[in-house]
Tab-separated table of C-alpha atoms in Angstrom:
chain	number	residue	atom	x	y	z
A	1	ALA	CA	28.174	3.796	-6.287
A	2	GLN	CA	26.544	0.277	-6.989
A	3	SER	CA	29.094	-2.515	-7.251
A	4	VAL	CA	29.403	-6.194	-6.536
A	5	THR	CA	32.383	-7.678	-4.539
A	6	GLN	CA	33.522	-11.401	-4.686
A	7	LEU	CA	35.773	-12.278	-2.070
A	8	GLY	CA	38.500	-14.717	-3.007
A	9	SER	CA	39.708	-14.953	-6.826
A	10	HIS	CA	40.085	-18.957	-6.060
A	11	VAL	CA	38.410	-21.210	-3.996
A	12	SER	CA	39.681	-24.853	-3.351
A	13	VAL	CA	37.591	-27.770	-1.937
A	14	SER	CA	37.726	-31.500	-1.777
A	15	GLU	CA	34.932	-33.477	-3.789
A	16	GLY	CA	32.031	-34.001	-1.367
A	17	ALA	CA	32.816	-30.925	0.704
A	18	LEU	CA	30.804	-27.790	1.156
A	19	VAL	CA	31.102	-25.061	-1.347
A	20	LEU	CA	30.571	-21.497	-0.311
A	21	LEU	CA	31.275	-18.540	-2.833
A	22	ARG	CA	30.943	-15.172	-1.317
A	23	CYS	CA	29.241	-11.988	-2.940
A	24	ASN	CA	28.543	-8.754	-1.307
A	25	TYR	CA	26.771	-5.919	-3.154
A	26	SER	CA	26.582	-2.184	-2.728
A	27	SER	CA	23.220	-0.492	-3.721
A	28	SER	CA	20.938	2.184	-2.832
A	29	VAL	CA	17.884	0.504	-4.184
A	30	PRO	CA	16.705	-3.011	-3.904
A	31	PRO	CA	18.912	-5.211	-6.041
A	32	TYR	CA	18.229	-7.939	-8.577
A	33	LEU	CA	21.141	-10.369	-8.160
A	34	PHE	CA	22.290	-13.145	-10.397
A	35	TRP	CA	25.021	-15.997	-10.349
A	36	TYR	CA	26.460	-17.128	-13.293
A	37	VAL	CA	29.016	-19.952	-14.043
A	38	GLN	CA	31.493	-19.925	-16.829
A	39	TYR	CA	33.408	-23.114	-17.922
A	40	PRO	CA	36.629	-22.888	-19.837
A	41	ASN	CA	36.513	-20.826	-23.097
A	42	GLN	CA	32.810	-20.695	-22.891
A	43	GLY	CA	30.040	-18.378	-22.296
A	44	LEU	CA	28.378	-17.670	-19.180
A	45	GLN	CA	25.296	-19.723	-17.858
A	46	LEU	CA	22.556	-18.741	-15.495
A	47	LEU	CA	22.804	-20.423	-12.141
A	48	LEU	CA	20.127	-18.603	-10.324
A	49	LYS	CA	18.627	-15.209	-9.749
A	50	TYR	CA	17.144	-13.342	-6.735
A	51	THR	CA	14.151	-10.882	-7.710
A	52	SER	CA	12.664	-10.434	-4.141
A	53	ALA	CA	10.056	-13.171	-4.345
A	54	ALA	CA	11.909	-15.432	-1.793
A	55	THR	CA	15.447	-14.770	0.111
A	56	LEU	CA	16.555	-18.438	-0.558
A	57	VAL	CA	16.885	-19.179	-4.045
A	58	LYS	CA	17.483	-22.422	-5.642
A	59	GLY	CA	19.252	-22.962	-8.820
A	60	ILE	CA	20.620	-25.543	-11.293
A	61	ASN	CA	23.169	-28.213	-10.297
A	62	GLY	CA	22.336	-28.271	-6.509
A	63	PHE	CA	23.428	-24.655	-5.981
A	64	GLU	CA	21.517	-22.204	-3.971
A	65	ALA	CA	21.930	-18.715	-2.564
A	66	GLU	CA	20.352	-16.637	0.362
A	67	PHE	CA	19.953	-12.847	-0.074
A	68	LYS	CA	20.517	-11.394	3.158
A	69	LYS	CA	19.889	-7.493	3.187
A	70	SER	CA	21.294	-6.826	6.625
A	71	GLU	CA	24.574	-8.163	5.277
A	72	THR	CA	24.413	-6.999	1.738
A	73	SER	CA	25.400	-10.372	0.691
A	74	PHE	CA	24.278	-13.070	-1.716
A	75	HIS	CA	26.416	-16.042	-1.141
A	76	LEU	CA	26.483	-19.040	-3.420
A	77	THR	CA	26.506	-22.693	-1.684
A	78	LYS	CA	26.408	-26.097	-2.647
A	79	PRO	CA	26.365	-29.110	0.219
A	80	SER	CA	28.540	-31.377	-1.737
A	81	ALA	CA	31.035	-30.488	-4.504
A	82	HIS	CA	31.464	-32.638	-7.571
A	83	MET	CA	34.431	-32.600	-10.010
A	84	SER	CA	32.241	-31.048	-12.492
A	85	ASP	CA	31.520	-27.883	-10.509
A	86	ALA	CA	35.217	-26.661	-11.135
A	87	ALA	CA	34.443	-23.413	-13.190
A	88	GLU	CA	34.504	-19.851	-12.643
A	89	TYR	CA	31.722	-18.120	-11.038
A	90	PHE	CA	30.528	-14.632	-11.236
A	91	CYS	CA	28.006	-12.854	-9.191
A	92	ALA	CA	26.096	-9.859	-10.878
A	93	MET	CA	23.587	-7.197	-10.262
A	94	THR	CA	21.416	-5.273	-12.581
A	95	MET	CA	21.139	-1.318	-12.376
A	96	ASN	CA	18.882	0.851	-13.904
A	97	THR	CA	20.929	3.625	-15.582
A	98	GLY	CA	18.561	4.430	-18.305
A	99	PHE	CA	18.967	0.750	-19.629
A	100	GLN	CA	19.181	-2.573	-17.963
A	101	LYS	CA	23.040	-2.557	-17.196
A	102	LEU	CA	24.673	-5.869	-15.643
A	103	VAL	CA	27.352	-5.278	-13.305
A	104	PHE	CA	29.798	-8.163	-12.809
A	105	GLY	CA	31.951	-9.081	-9.817
A	106	THR	CA	35.654	-10.013	-10.599
A	107	GLY	CA	34.769	-13.694	-10.431
A	108	THR	CA	35.687	-16.717	-8.190
A	109	ARG	CA	37.544	-19.754	-9.594
A	110	LEU	CA	36.448	-23.084	-8.030
A	111	LEU	CA	38.910	-25.873	-7.859
A	112	VAL	CA	37.449	-29.371	-6.810
A	113	SER	CA	40.321	-31.993	-5.793
A	114	PRO	CA	39.558	-35.671	-5.716
B	1	ASP	CA	17.113	-23.999	-30.382
B	2	GLY	CA	16.984	-20.505	-29.487
B	3	GLY	CA	20.313	-19.031	-28.469
B	4	ILE	CA	23.206	-16.647	-29.101
B	5	THR	CA	25.790	-17.490	-31.963
B	6	GLN	CA	29.199	-15.770	-31.956
B	7	SER	CA	31.803	-16.278	-34.791
B	8	PRO	CA	34.714	-16.892	-35.038
B	9	LYS	CA	35.491	-18.721	-31.935
B	10	TYR	CA	39.198	-17.783	-32.284
B	11	LEU	CA	40.542	-14.869	-34.282
B	12	PHE	CA	44.020	-13.518	-34.695
B	13	ARG	CA	44.673	-9.915	-35.757
B	14	LYS	CA	47.897	-8.325	-37.059
B	15	GLU	CA	48.957	-4.996	-35.441
B	16	GLY	CA	47.086	-2.222	-37.439
B	17	GLN	CA	44.148	-4.220	-38.669
B	18	ASN	CA	40.529	-3.737	-38.085
B	19	VAL	CA	38.525	-7.213	-37.115
B	20	THR	CA	34.747	-7.788	-36.923
B	21	LEU	CA	33.157	-10.146	-34.364
B	22	SER	CA	29.867	-11.547	-35.226
B	23	CYS	CA	26.962	-12.036	-32.963
B	24	GLU	CA	23.475	-13.370	-33.798
B	25	GLN	CA	20.450	-14.069	-31.897
B	26	ASN	CA	17.250	-15.884	-32.352
B	27	LEU	CA	15.716	-15.342	-28.902
B	28	ASN	CA	13.760	-11.999	-30.222
B	29	HIS	CA	15.519	-9.900	-27.487
B	30	ASP	CA	15.437	-6.197	-27.909
B	31	ALA	CA	18.681	-5.666	-26.031
B	32	MET	CA	22.040	-6.885	-26.867
B	33	TYR	CA	25.310	-6.314	-25.179
B	34	TRP	CA	29.192	-6.811	-25.928
B	35	TYR	CA	31.484	-7.489	-22.790
B	36	ARG	CA	35.092	-7.861	-22.656
B	37	GLN	CA	36.699	-10.459	-20.360
B	38	ASP	CA	40.296	-10.131	-19.015
B	39	PRO	CA	41.586	-12.405	-16.193
B	40	GLY	CA	41.004	-11.200	-12.961
B	41	GLN	CA	38.789	-8.355	-14.004
B	42	GLY	CA	35.353	-9.697	-14.486
B	43	LEU	CA	33.222	-8.666	-17.513
B	44	ARG	CA	33.372	-5.036	-18.643
B	45	LEU	CA	30.520	-3.412	-20.858
B	46	ILE	CA	31.883	-2.176	-24.046
B	47	TYR	CA	28.605	-1.246	-26.078
B	48	TYR	CA	25.012	-1.989	-25.614
B	49	SER	CA	21.795	-1.800	-27.920
B	50	GLN	CA	18.112	-1.743	-26.809
B	51	ILE	CA	16.599	-1.297	-30.067
B	52	VAL	CA	17.496	-1.595	-33.790
B	53	ASN	CA	19.336	1.359	-35.272
B	54	ASP	CA	20.228	2.455	-31.834
B	55	PHE	CA	23.269	1.803	-29.618
B	56	GLN	CA	25.283	3.397	-26.639
B	57	LYS	CA	28.715	3.416	-25.517
B	58	GLY	CA	29.491	1.194	-22.199
B	59	ASP	CA	32.543	1.504	-19.864
B	60	ILE	CA	35.217	0.768	-22.204
B	61	ALA	CA	34.225	1.751	-25.906
B	62	GLU	CA	37.296	3.544	-26.885
B	63	GLY	CA	38.715	1.645	-30.000
B	64	TYR	CA	35.567	-0.243	-30.636
B	65	SER	CA	32.470	0.453	-33.072
B	66	VAL	CA	29.275	-1.448	-33.593
B	67	SER	CA	26.073	-1.383	-35.537
B	68	ARG	CA	22.578	-2.599	-35.258
B	69	GLU	CA	20.770	-2.934	-38.617
B	70	LYS	CA	18.847	-5.877	-37.754
B	71	LYS	CA	17.189	-7.010	-34.398
B	72	GLU	CA	19.069	-10.201	-34.571
B	73	SER	CA	22.505	-8.900	-35.317
B	74	PHE	CA	24.984	-6.878	-33.234
B	75	PRO	CA	28.628	-7.083	-34.728
B	76	LEU	CA	31.591	-5.656	-33.049
B	77	THR	CA	34.666	-4.172	-34.841
B	78	VAL	CA	37.828	-3.859	-32.947
B	79	THR	CA	39.734	-1.207	-34.601
B	80	SER	CA	43.355	-0.365	-34.712
B	81	ALA	CA	42.881	2.578	-32.208
B	82	GLN	CA	42.352	-0.288	-29.467
B	83	LYS	CA	45.877	-0.645	-28.039
B	84	ASN	CA	45.212	-3.764	-26.079
B	85	PRO	CA	42.639	-5.958	-27.971
B	86	THR	CA	43.852	-9.392	-26.790
B	87	ALA	CA	40.979	-10.728	-24.813
B	88	PHE	CA	38.036	-12.912	-24.740
B	89	TYR	CA	34.650	-11.083	-25.964
B	90	LEU	CA	31.198	-12.000	-24.937
B	91	CYS	CA	27.899	-11.036	-26.719
B	92	ALA	CA	24.708	-11.237	-24.795
B	93	SER	CA	21.098	-10.471	-25.287
B	94	SER	CA	18.142	-9.975	-22.748
B	95	ALA	CA	14.604	-9.353	-22.757
B	96	PRO	CA	13.174	-5.934	-20.986
B	97	GLY	CA	13.173	-5.898	-17.126
B	98	LEU	CA	15.807	-5.476	-14.466
B	99	ASN	CA	14.856	-9.058	-13.118
B	100	THR	CA	15.486	-10.943	-16.637
B	101	GLU	CA	18.601	-12.638	-17.153
B	102	ALA	CA	21.025	-12.215	-19.822
B	103	PHE	CA	21.834	-14.876	-22.316
B	104	PHE	CA	25.500	-15.387	-23.525
B	105	GLY	CA	27.203	-16.436	-26.746
B	106	GLN	CA	30.148	-18.989	-26.323
B	107	GLY	CA	32.511	-16.218	-26.867
B	108	THR	CA	35.323	-15.228	-29.319
B	109	ARG	CA	38.940	-15.064	-28.119
B	110	LEU	CA	40.961	-12.479	-29.805
B	111	THR	CA	44.686	-12.469	-30.301
B	112	VAL	CA	46.923	-9.910	-31.602
B	113	VAL	CA	49.958	-11.377	-33.425
C-alpha cells in the first residue's frame, strides 16, 4: 500500500542549529512528494515539491529536501533554524486512484529554542 | 488575490445539530477536497470533488455530506450522525495533475458543546 511515514512527532533544535525532518514513503510507482508547513490554527502552505526533475529540491524559507530512491526517503533540511521556523511540518504524496489523492504523514512539530 | 476562503474560523455545535462549513475558491480549480485534522493523525480525506455536480467519499465520509453546485464552492455539512465531530477542518483545491500542489484554506475549528 502507498503511504508516507514521518519519524518523530516532535523535533527540538536550538536557534542556528541544523533542522532535519524525516520522511519515508512507500509506493509501487514513482512518487510525487511534497512538504507542507502549518502554523498554529492556520492552513497548510507548500514548502517544496519533488516532481522527478531534480533529486535535490529547494523550497521557500531556506528549506530543501533530497529525494533518495534507494532509501525511499525525502527528508527536509535547513542549515540554520530560526525561531520563526517553529511549526508543524507534513510530508505528503500524491496517488493516482482515479483521482489525485494527497496522502499525508502524521506530521512533525518543530520546536526551536533560543 | 487568489485563494481559498473558509468560514467561519470557529464554530460551536450542540449535540444533535447539523452544521455547515463554507469553502470558496477563486483559483479556477476543478478539484476540491475536505480534510479533517486531529492531533497526531495527520490529515484524513472526508470528501473530494473533481467537477461540478460530482463528488466522491474519501476515507472518513460517515457522518458528513457535501454539495458541489458551483465550481467555486464546496460546502461541508457535519451531521448529527458524526459521533466525534470536534476537529480542525481544512478545505483544499488543486489543478489537474499528480505533480500539482494543493492550496489550503485557513481552516475551521469545530467544537461540540
